[in-house]
Every structure is written in C-alpha cells, then in structure tokens.
Tab-separated table of C-alpha atoms in Angstrom:
chain	number	residue	atom	x	y	z
A	262	MET	CA	5.771	24.415	15.204
A	263	GLY	CA	6.270	20.889	13.881
A	264	LYS	CA	9.448	19.296	12.654
A	265	GLU	CA	10.489	18.996	9.027
A	266	ILE	CA	9.331	15.887	7.216
A	267	THR	CA	11.739	12.986	7.520
A	268	PHE	CA	12.110	10.026	5.208
A	269	GLU	CA	13.723	8.001	8.013
A	270	ILE	CA	10.737	5.674	8.085
A	271	PRO	CA	11.387	1.928	8.525
A	272	TYR	CA	9.651	-0.454	6.132
A	273	ILE	CA	9.770	-4.010	4.885
A	274	ARG	CA	8.349	-5.234	1.593
A	275	LEU	CA	7.272	-8.878	1.406
A	276	ARG	CA	6.206	-10.930	-1.608
A	277	PHE	CA	3.813	-13.798	-0.872
A	278	LEU	CA	3.869	-16.789	-3.230
A	279	THR	CA	0.838	-19.027	-2.759
A	280	GLU	CA	-0.523	-22.156	-4.441
A	281	LEU	CA	-4.219	-22.693	-5.213
A	282	LEU	CA	-5.570	-25.874	-3.603
A	283	ALA	CA	-8.430	-26.323	-6.096
A	284	ASP	CA	-9.795	-24.787	-9.287
A	285	ALA	CA	-11.171	-21.381	-8.336
A	286	ARG	CA	-12.520	-18.046	-9.471
A	287	MET	CA	-11.284	-14.789	-7.966
A	288	PRO	CA	-12.255	-11.172	-8.579
A	289	GLU	CA	-10.251	-9.201	-11.123
A	290	THR	CA	-9.234	-6.736	-8.401
A	291	LYS	CA	-8.084	-8.753	-5.413
A	292	THR	CA	-6.521	-6.292	-2.970
A	293	ALA	CA	-9.806	-5.372	-1.270
A	294	ALA	CA	-10.676	-9.068	-0.883
A	295	LEU	CA	-7.252	-9.815	0.594
A	296	ARG	CA	-7.483	-6.920	3.047
A	297	GLY	CA	-11.066	-7.698	4.054
A	298	GLY	CA	-10.333	-11.397	4.419
A	299	MET	CA	-7.231	-10.730	6.490
A	300	GLY	CA	-9.211	-8.448	8.802
A	301	GLU	CA	-11.951	-11.040	9.227
A	302	MET	CA	-9.398	-13.700	10.157
A	303	MET	CA	-7.784	-11.345	12.696
A	304	LEU	CA	-11.161	-10.720	14.318
A	305	ARG	CA	-11.992	-14.433	14.468
A	306	GLN	CA	-8.666	-15.231	16.094
A	307	ASN	CA	-8.239	-12.271	18.454
A	308	CYS	CA	-11.469	-10.427	19.320
A	309	VAL	CA	-12.556	-11.133	22.908
A	310	MET	CA	-15.540	-8.757	23.035
A	311	ASP	CA	-17.838	-10.091	20.273
A	312	ARG	CA	-16.688	-7.294	17.940
A	313	ASN	CA	-18.407	-4.693	20.126
A	314	CYS	CA	-15.637	-2.107	19.816
A	315	GLY	CA	-17.730	0.641	21.435
A	316	LYS	CA	-17.896	-1.263	24.724
A	317	CYS	CA	-14.492	-2.934	24.607
A	318	PHE	CA	-12.361	-2.793	27.762
A	319	PHE	CA	-9.216	-3.609	25.782
A	320	HIS	CA	-9.235	-0.788	23.236
A	321	LYS	CA	-5.558	0.148	23.602
A	322	ALA	CA	-4.285	-3.425	23.809
A	323	CYS	CA	-6.423	-4.739	20.926
A	324	ILE	CA	-4.256	-6.623	18.434
A	325	VAL	CA	-6.746	-6.065	15.614
A	326	ARG	CA	-6.909	-2.316	16.196
A	327	ASN	CA	-3.117	-2.027	16.356
A	328	ALA	CA	-2.266	-4.369	13.483
A	329	PHE	CA	-5.230	-3.927	11.126
A	330	TYR	CA	-6.214	-0.298	11.711
A	331	THR	CA	-2.678	0.774	12.761
A	332	ARG	CA	-3.706	3.029	15.634
A	333	MET	CA	-1.972	6.442	15.767
A	334	GLU	CA	-1.502	8.406	18.991
A	335	LYS	CA	-1.607	11.712	17.091
A	336	LYS	CA	-2.790	12.491	13.567
A	337	PRO	CA	-2.578	15.352	11.078
A	338	ALA	CA	-5.733	17.494	11.167
A	339	TYR	CA	-7.027	16.109	7.838
A	340	VAL	CA	-7.039	12.497	9.137
A	341	THR	CA	-10.443	11.997	10.733
A	342	GLY	CA	-10.998	8.235	10.653
A	343	ASP	CA	-9.151	4.949	11.188
A	344	GLU	CA	-6.506	5.199	8.486
A	345	SER	CA	-4.618	1.952	7.867
A	346	VAL	CA	-1.299	3.676	7.223
A	347	GLY	CA	0.928	0.937	8.635
A	348	TYR	CA	0.593	-1.538	5.778
A	349	LEU	CA	-0.211	-1.854	2.098
A	350	ILE	CA	-1.351	-4.893	0.111
A	351	GLU	CA	-0.710	-4.950	-3.623
A	352	CYS	CA	-2.005	-7.378	-6.214
A	353	THR	CA	-2.223	-6.285	-9.846
A	354	ASP	CA	-2.837	-9.793	-11.265
A	355	PRO	CA	-6.084	-9.422	-13.301
A	356	CYS	CA	-6.588	-13.189	-13.785
A	357	THR	CA	-9.985	-14.475	-12.616
A	358	GLU	CA	-9.732	-18.195	-13.434
A	359	PHE	CA	-7.196	-20.322	-11.531
A	360	GLN	CA	-6.516	-24.034	-11.779
A	361	LYS	CA	-5.439	-26.226	-8.896
A	362	GLY	CA	-1.691	-25.810	-8.414
A	363	SER	CA	-1.603	-22.317	-9.973
A	364	ILE	CA	0.715	-19.788	-8.344
A	365	PHE	CA	-0.899	-16.637	-6.975
A	366	GLU	CA	1.282	-13.719	-5.809
A	367	PHE	CA	0.727	-10.524	-3.874
A	368	THR	CA	2.882	-8.065	-1.949
A	369	MET	CA	2.562	-6.634	1.546
A	370	THR	CA	4.569	-3.602	2.687
A	371	LEU	CA	4.769	-2.825	6.400
A	372	PHE	CA	5.800	0.494	7.947
A	373	GLY	CA	6.817	1.597	11.433
A	374	ASP	CA	5.306	-0.364	14.332
A	375	SER	CA	3.387	-2.604	11.923
A	376	ILE	CA	6.697	-4.308	11.111
A	377	ALA	CA	6.566	-5.896	14.582
A	378	PHE	CA	3.176	-7.525	13.798
A	379	PHE	CA	4.488	-9.737	10.990
A	380	ASN	CA	3.397	-12.979	12.647
A	381	ILE	CA	-0.113	-11.569	13.201
A	382	TYR	CA	-0.439	-10.785	9.474
A	383	LEU	CA	1.128	-14.126	8.509
A	384	GLN	CA	-1.233	-16.092	10.749
A	385	ALA	CA	-4.257	-14.208	9.380
A	386	ILE	CA	-3.240	-14.890	5.763
A	387	CYS	CA	-2.587	-18.582	6.542
A	388	HIS	CA	-6.107	-18.881	7.966
A	389	LEU	CA	-7.524	-16.916	5.029
A	390	GLY	CA	-5.970	-19.497	2.713
A	391	MET	CA	-7.645	-22.309	4.640
A	392	ASN	CA	-10.989	-20.493	4.749
A	393	GLY	CA	-10.902	-19.258	1.141
A	394	LEU	CA	-10.614	-15.876	-0.573
A	395	GLY	CA	-13.609	-14.057	-2.024
A	396	LYS	CA	-17.203	-15.179	-2.368
A	397	ASP	CA	-16.152	-18.383	-4.184
A	398	ARG	CA	-13.774	-19.320	-1.339
A	399	ALA	CA	-10.580	-19.752	-3.345
A	400	ARG	CA	-8.389	-21.813	-1.021
A	401	PHE	CA	-4.604	-21.531	-1.088
A	402	ARG	CA	-1.479	-22.285	0.908
A	403	ILE	CA	1.594	-20.125	1.380
A	404	LEU	CA	4.655	-21.523	-0.372
A	405	GLU	CA	7.092	-18.701	0.396
A	406	VAL	CA	7.328	-15.189	1.734
A	407	ARG	CA	10.313	-13.309	0.334
A	408	ASN	CA	11.880	-9.970	1.126
A	409	SER	CA	11.657	-7.848	-2.001
A	410	GLY	CA	13.289	-4.564	-1.004
A	411	ILE	CA	15.208	-2.417	-3.469
A	412	SER	CA	18.608	-3.323	-1.976
A	413	SER	CA	20.240	-6.708	-2.429
A	414	ASP	CA	20.802	-6.915	1.344
A	415	GLN	CA	17.020	-6.692	1.810
A	416	ARG	CA	16.423	-9.914	-0.108
A	417	GLY	CA	15.929	-13.332	1.423
A	418	THR	CA	13.263	-15.960	2.098
A	419	VAL	CA	11.463	-15.300	5.380
A	420	VAL	CA	8.956	-18.170	5.121
A	421	ARG	CA	9.247	-21.452	3.248
A	422	GLY	CA	6.470	-23.955	3.849
A	423	ASN	CA	5.953	-24.200	7.616
A	424	THR	CA	9.328	-22.682	8.514
A	425	VAL	CA	9.796	-19.023	9.485
A	426	ASN	CA	13.370	-17.723	9.333
A	427	ILE	CA	13.133	-14.390	11.112
A	428	GLU	CA	16.840	-13.729	10.451
A	429	GLU	CA	15.864	-13.091	6.825
A	430	TYR	CA	13.319	-10.453	7.921
A	431	ARG	CA	15.347	-7.456	6.735
A	432	ILE	CA	14.077	-3.969	7.406
A	433	GLY	CA	14.957	-0.998	5.196
A	434	MET	CA	14.480	2.766	5.410
A	435	LEU	CA	12.349	4.848	3.060
A	436	SER	CA	15.287	7.264	2.684
A	437	ASP	CA	17.486	4.470	1.274
A	438	HIS	CA	14.737	3.428	-1.146
A	439	ILE	CA	14.491	7.040	-2.390
A	440	ARG	CA	18.260	7.364	-2.805
A	441	LYS	CA	18.617	4.167	-4.847
A	442	ARG	CA	15.583	4.878	-7.036
A	443	LYS	CA	16.779	8.427	-7.666
A	444	GLU	CA	20.208	7.200	-8.761
A	445	LYS	CA	18.607	4.838	-11.262
A	446	LEU	CA	16.085	7.360	-12.588
A	447	GLN	CA	18.601	10.177	-12.939
A	448	ALA	CA	20.982	7.881	-14.821
A	449	SER	CA	18.407	7.658	-17.634
A	450	ASN	CA	17.470	10.239	-20.217
A	451	GLY	CA	14.104	11.202	-21.615
A	452	ALA	CA	11.098	13.036	-20.243
A	453	TRP	CA	9.814	12.109	-16.808
A	454	SER	CA	6.533	10.219	-16.651
A	455	ILE	CA	4.149	8.818	-14.069
A	456	LYS	CA	1.956	5.776	-14.689
A	457	PHE	CA	-0.869	4.756	-12.346
A	458	LEU	CA	-1.250	0.986	-12.161
A	459	THR	CA	-4.261	1.172	-9.833
A	460	PRO	CA	-6.921	3.894	-9.545
A	461	LEU	CA	-6.070	7.238	-7.968
A	462	SER	CA	-8.815	8.775	-5.832
A	463	MET	CA	-7.829	12.318	-4.887
A	464	LYS	CA	-9.383	15.749	-4.596
A	465	TYR	CA	-7.940	18.900	-6.149
A	466	ARG	CA	-9.564	22.263	-5.479
A	467	GLN	CA	-12.328	20.466	-3.562
A	468	GLU	CA	-13.318	18.237	-6.506
A	469	TYR	CA	-12.323	14.635	-7.217
A	470	MET	CA	-9.813	14.656	-10.042
A	471	THR	CA	-10.816	13.513	-13.498
A	472	GLU	CA	-7.366	14.371	-14.855
A	473	PHE	CA	-3.882	14.552	-13.350
A	474	TRP	CA	-2.676	17.749	-11.675
A	475	ALA	CA	1.025	17.891	-10.743
A	476	GLU	CA	0.481	20.002	-7.625
A	477	ALA	CA	-2.066	17.487	-6.302
A	478	LEU	CA	0.272	14.539	-6.981
A	479	VAL	CA	3.239	16.108	-5.191
A	480	LYS	CA	1.206	17.317	-2.220
A	481	GLY	CA	-0.569	13.962	-2.047
A	482	ALA	CA	2.793	12.187	-1.771
A	483	ALA	CA	3.952	14.697	0.861
A	484	ARG	CA	0.788	14.144	2.914
A	485	ARG	CA	1.325	10.395	2.819
A	486	VAL	CA	4.904	10.794	4.056
A	487	GLN	CA	3.605	13.122	6.763
A	488	MET	CA	1.065	10.518	7.894
A	489	LEU	CA	3.814	7.909	8.189
A	490	ASP	CA	5.967	10.383	10.122
A	491	TYR	CA	3.092	10.846	12.566
A	492	TYR	CA	2.701	7.075	12.732
A	493	ILE	CA	6.314	6.683	13.902
A	494	GLY	CA	5.889	9.573	16.364
A	495	THR	CA	7.249	12.564	14.416
A	496	GLU	CA	4.853	15.535	14.126
A	497	ALA	CA	6.178	16.747	10.788
A	498	GLU	CA	5.075	19.695	8.658
A	499	ILE	CA	4.557	19.535	4.887
A	500	PRO	CA	7.042	21.876	3.148
A	501	GLU	CA	6.142	24.803	0.920
A	502	PHE	CA	7.008	23.850	-2.650
A	503	SER	CA	8.269	26.633	-4.917
A	504	ALA	CA	7.557	24.754	-8.171
A	505	TYR	CA	5.807	21.657	-9.456
A	506	PRO	CA	6.411	19.391	-12.465
A	507	GLU	CA	4.874	20.630	-15.691
A	508	ILE	CA	2.476	18.112	-17.242
A	509	ARG	CA	3.103	18.109	-20.983
A	510	ALA	CA	0.657	15.347	-21.956
A	511	GLN	CA	-1.616	12.837	-20.290
A	512	ASP	CA	-3.813	9.873	-21.084
A	513	VAL	CA	-6.410	9.342	-18.378
A	514	ARG	CA	-9.493	7.182	-17.926
A	515	ARG	CA	-11.949	6.586	-15.125
A	516	SER	CA	-11.716	3.337	-13.202
A	517	SER	CA	-13.699	1.685	-10.414
A	518	VAL	CA	-13.406	-1.241	-8.009
A	519	LYS	CA	-16.345	-3.050	-6.440
A	520	ARG	CA	-15.951	-4.432	-2.925
A	521	TYR	CA	-18.002	-5.876	-0.105
A	522	SER	CA	-17.694	-4.388	3.376
A	523	GLY	CA	-18.219	-6.967	6.111
A	524	THR	CA	-18.229	-4.192	8.722
A	525	GLN	CA	-21.096	-2.346	7.023
A	526	ASP	CA	-22.609	-5.502	5.441
A	527	SER	CA	-22.959	-3.764	2.088
A	528	HIS	CA	-21.486	-3.638	-1.393
A	529	MET	CA	-19.776	-0.447	-2.509
A	530	THR	CA	-17.963	0.943	-5.526
A	531	LEU	CA	-14.663	2.800	-5.133
A	532	ARG	CA	-13.847	5.168	-7.994
A	533	GLY	CA	-10.763	6.893	-9.319
A	534	ILE	CA	-8.663	7.509	-12.419
A	535	LYS	CA	-5.854	5.555	-14.084
A	536	GLY	CA	-3.457	6.416	-16.856
A	537	LYS	CA	-0.191	8.140	-17.582
A	538	ALA	CA	1.178	11.684	-17.560
A	539	VAL	CA	4.392	12.933	-19.179
A	540	PHE	CA	6.210	15.810	-17.516
A	541	GLY	CA	8.097	18.587	-19.240
A	542	SER	CA	10.047	19.336	-16.056
A	543	MET	CA	10.836	17.718	-12.694
A	544	PRO	CA	11.897	20.078	-9.882
A	545	ASP	CA	14.372	18.383	-7.586
A	546	GLU	CA	12.389	19.457	-4.504
A	547	CYS	CA	9.451	17.339	-5.717
A	548	LEU	CA	11.352	14.252	-6.839
A	549	ASP	CA	11.986	12.689	-3.421
A	550	TYR	CA	8.277	12.865	-2.562
A	551	LEU	CA	7.164	11.375	-5.869
A	552	ILE	CA	9.683	8.542	-5.493
A	553	ALA	CA	8.424	7.913	-1.954
A	554	GLY	CA	4.880	7.799	-3.322
A	555	GLU	CA	5.779	4.839	-5.535
A	556	LEU	CA	6.325	2.737	-2.427
A	557	ILE	CA	3.708	4.190	-0.066
A	558	HIS	CA	0.887	5.004	-2.571
A	559	ILE	CA	-1.103	8.255	-2.562
A	560	GLY	CA	-4.705	9.437	-2.363
A	561	ARG	CA	-7.705	7.783	-0.754
A	562	ASN	CA	-8.360	4.030	-0.362
A	563	THR	CA	-4.693	3.070	-0.395
A	564	SER	CA	-5.507	0.192	1.975
A	565	PHE	CA	-7.611	-1.244	-0.874
A	566	GLY	CA	-4.710	-0.986	-3.314
A	567	PHE	CA	-5.473	2.467	-4.768
A	568	GLY	CA	-2.803	5.016	-5.661
A	569	LYS	CA	-0.029	2.705	-6.895
A	570	TYR	CA	2.184	4.206	-9.601
A	571	VAL	CA	5.686	4.122	-11.055
A	572	LEU	CA	7.888	6.981	-12.168
A	573	GLY	CA	9.832	6.529	-15.363
A	574	ARG	CA	11.820	8.170	-18.120
A	575	GLU	CA	10.403	8.014	-21.617
A	576	GLY	CA	12.253	5.408	-23.653
A	577	SER	CA	13.289	3.454	-20.549
A	578	ARG	CA	11.642	0.298	-19.301
A	579	ASP	CA	9.221	0.776	-16.389
A	580	PRO	CA	10.593	-0.765	-13.172
A	581	GLU	CA	8.852	-3.554	-11.293
A	582	LEU	CA	7.937	-2.231	-7.845
C-alpha cells in the first residue's frame, strides 16, 4: 500500500524578462512555442546520437531526457507516456505584434530534480532568443530572471544581463505555498470561485469535459500532486474524498491552441474549455488540492500551458500567480 500524498514538494518559480531585438510577430498563445523551441535548443546543444533515441547508448544519462521530459523511475498506472511533470512554462500575454525594445515576459516553474537543471534551461532559452521564437523567428535577449515565489524570502534576481547569482536561487515548498494562499483566501468573504486562464483539457466519466465538474477538478489536482510525489520518489495514494465543492453557477466556452510538433513534423490543435465557476461550498479536504493546482496546473497538456487557473472569493480581486 502506498503512502499518503505529501505536499512537501520543492519548487522554484522564475519570471523571465526579455527584450525584443527587432520588430516581430509572435503567436497569440506562446507557451507551446517556448516549450518546443527550448526543447529544440536542448537537442542541438546536447544530443550525441543524431536524435535516434531508440538506439541511444546514453538513455539514462541523457540531459534532454532528464531535463526536458523529466524522466520518472516509477509512475502512477494512468501515466503511460513521457510526461513533462518537472517544469511548467506560463505565458498569458496575447499580444502578437512587438516592436524592437519591447519587453516580453514569461514564467517557468521547476519541481523536484528539475530544479537542479536551471542552467540547462537557461542556456536553452538564451540560444532560443538568438535563434528566434516561432515561425517568424522573433529574436530576444534575457534582461533578468527573478524569483517570484509567494514568500518574500523567495524573491530576488537570479540573472541580470550576463551575470548569474545562484545565491538568489531560492527554493520553496508546495506546502508553504498552500499555507500562505489558504491564509489569504480564508481571510476574505464571498463565494469561492475558480477561473481558468488557459484551456482545461480533462475527461470526466470517460468524456472530455464541455463544462466544469467539481469532482473532476479536485481529483485532477490530486492526480497532479500524486505525479509530482512520484517524481520526487514518493509512491503516494490519492485520498478518498467524502465531499466536493458544489458548483452554483458557471460560464464556460470552448477554446483551442494550434501548435507545430517538430518531433512529429506536423501541425496539431489542442482543445479544452475556459471560463469560470462559482461554488456554493468548499470542503476543507478539497481546498489544499485546489490551491496546489493553481501552481502546478491540472488536466492534459500542462506542458503546453493548459490547466492554469486561480481560486478566488467573489468580490475580491483575483491574485496574480
């Protein structure tokens, strides 16, 4: 029998500030392009077997497999492929036209062993900036990389220009993030709500959801925590929940993201739903998991930016996460 789920999962959240080197166009949804571009740069810099993974002698030692695909020794039964659970890239800037000198920001969150690969990610993103992002090759340079954790002691500038100050690389724990967010949320009044900022792709009762279901949201967050527990070496079991939040109202719409897969050399469309749900209740046993889900995302395609949401209280200002 497995252990209980633990939230003692190390993470670091980093905000990249970059400057465009020329006028450029970028896609409205940029996370997939950032992830794909970063992976391509890692392969160019580190692959020693002509990308022939099936015949590679260095499978276990491969930097790309460990940093980009975040290899797991053991997985929950429902994880069948290479799940990139060790990192998340977030960019919700919808702007498509950038002028030379414009500031472009995105966030990268690293978990578990991926935290140790910071310089691999940084090098890949530096080279991506030189090579150009997206089909129009939007070139940029990194101005700063800042810690942006929830605690004041997690803040600091890790990179400024060509200087890396690893002393400012401050690692937090998911449990501390949950505690601080819970204190802030419970200090407010009003009905609980959940707002998806990027599409959610998730099945409920064997069908992809076209509306929000509280049970699916809570269990989806619990599964994501479980995957991270496995990633850090803890074979945890998802708990049995006795109750779920009651959805009182919701506003939902379908949403899609187009991306190009260099691995498969094809274009594809990723689909999900966005919107907001208001809860009539919030069982305490569910709250920690839903707060965790804000940081770690839920559902499918999280490595392409899907499943990002914020919890709130009606009448209160939504936090910036």
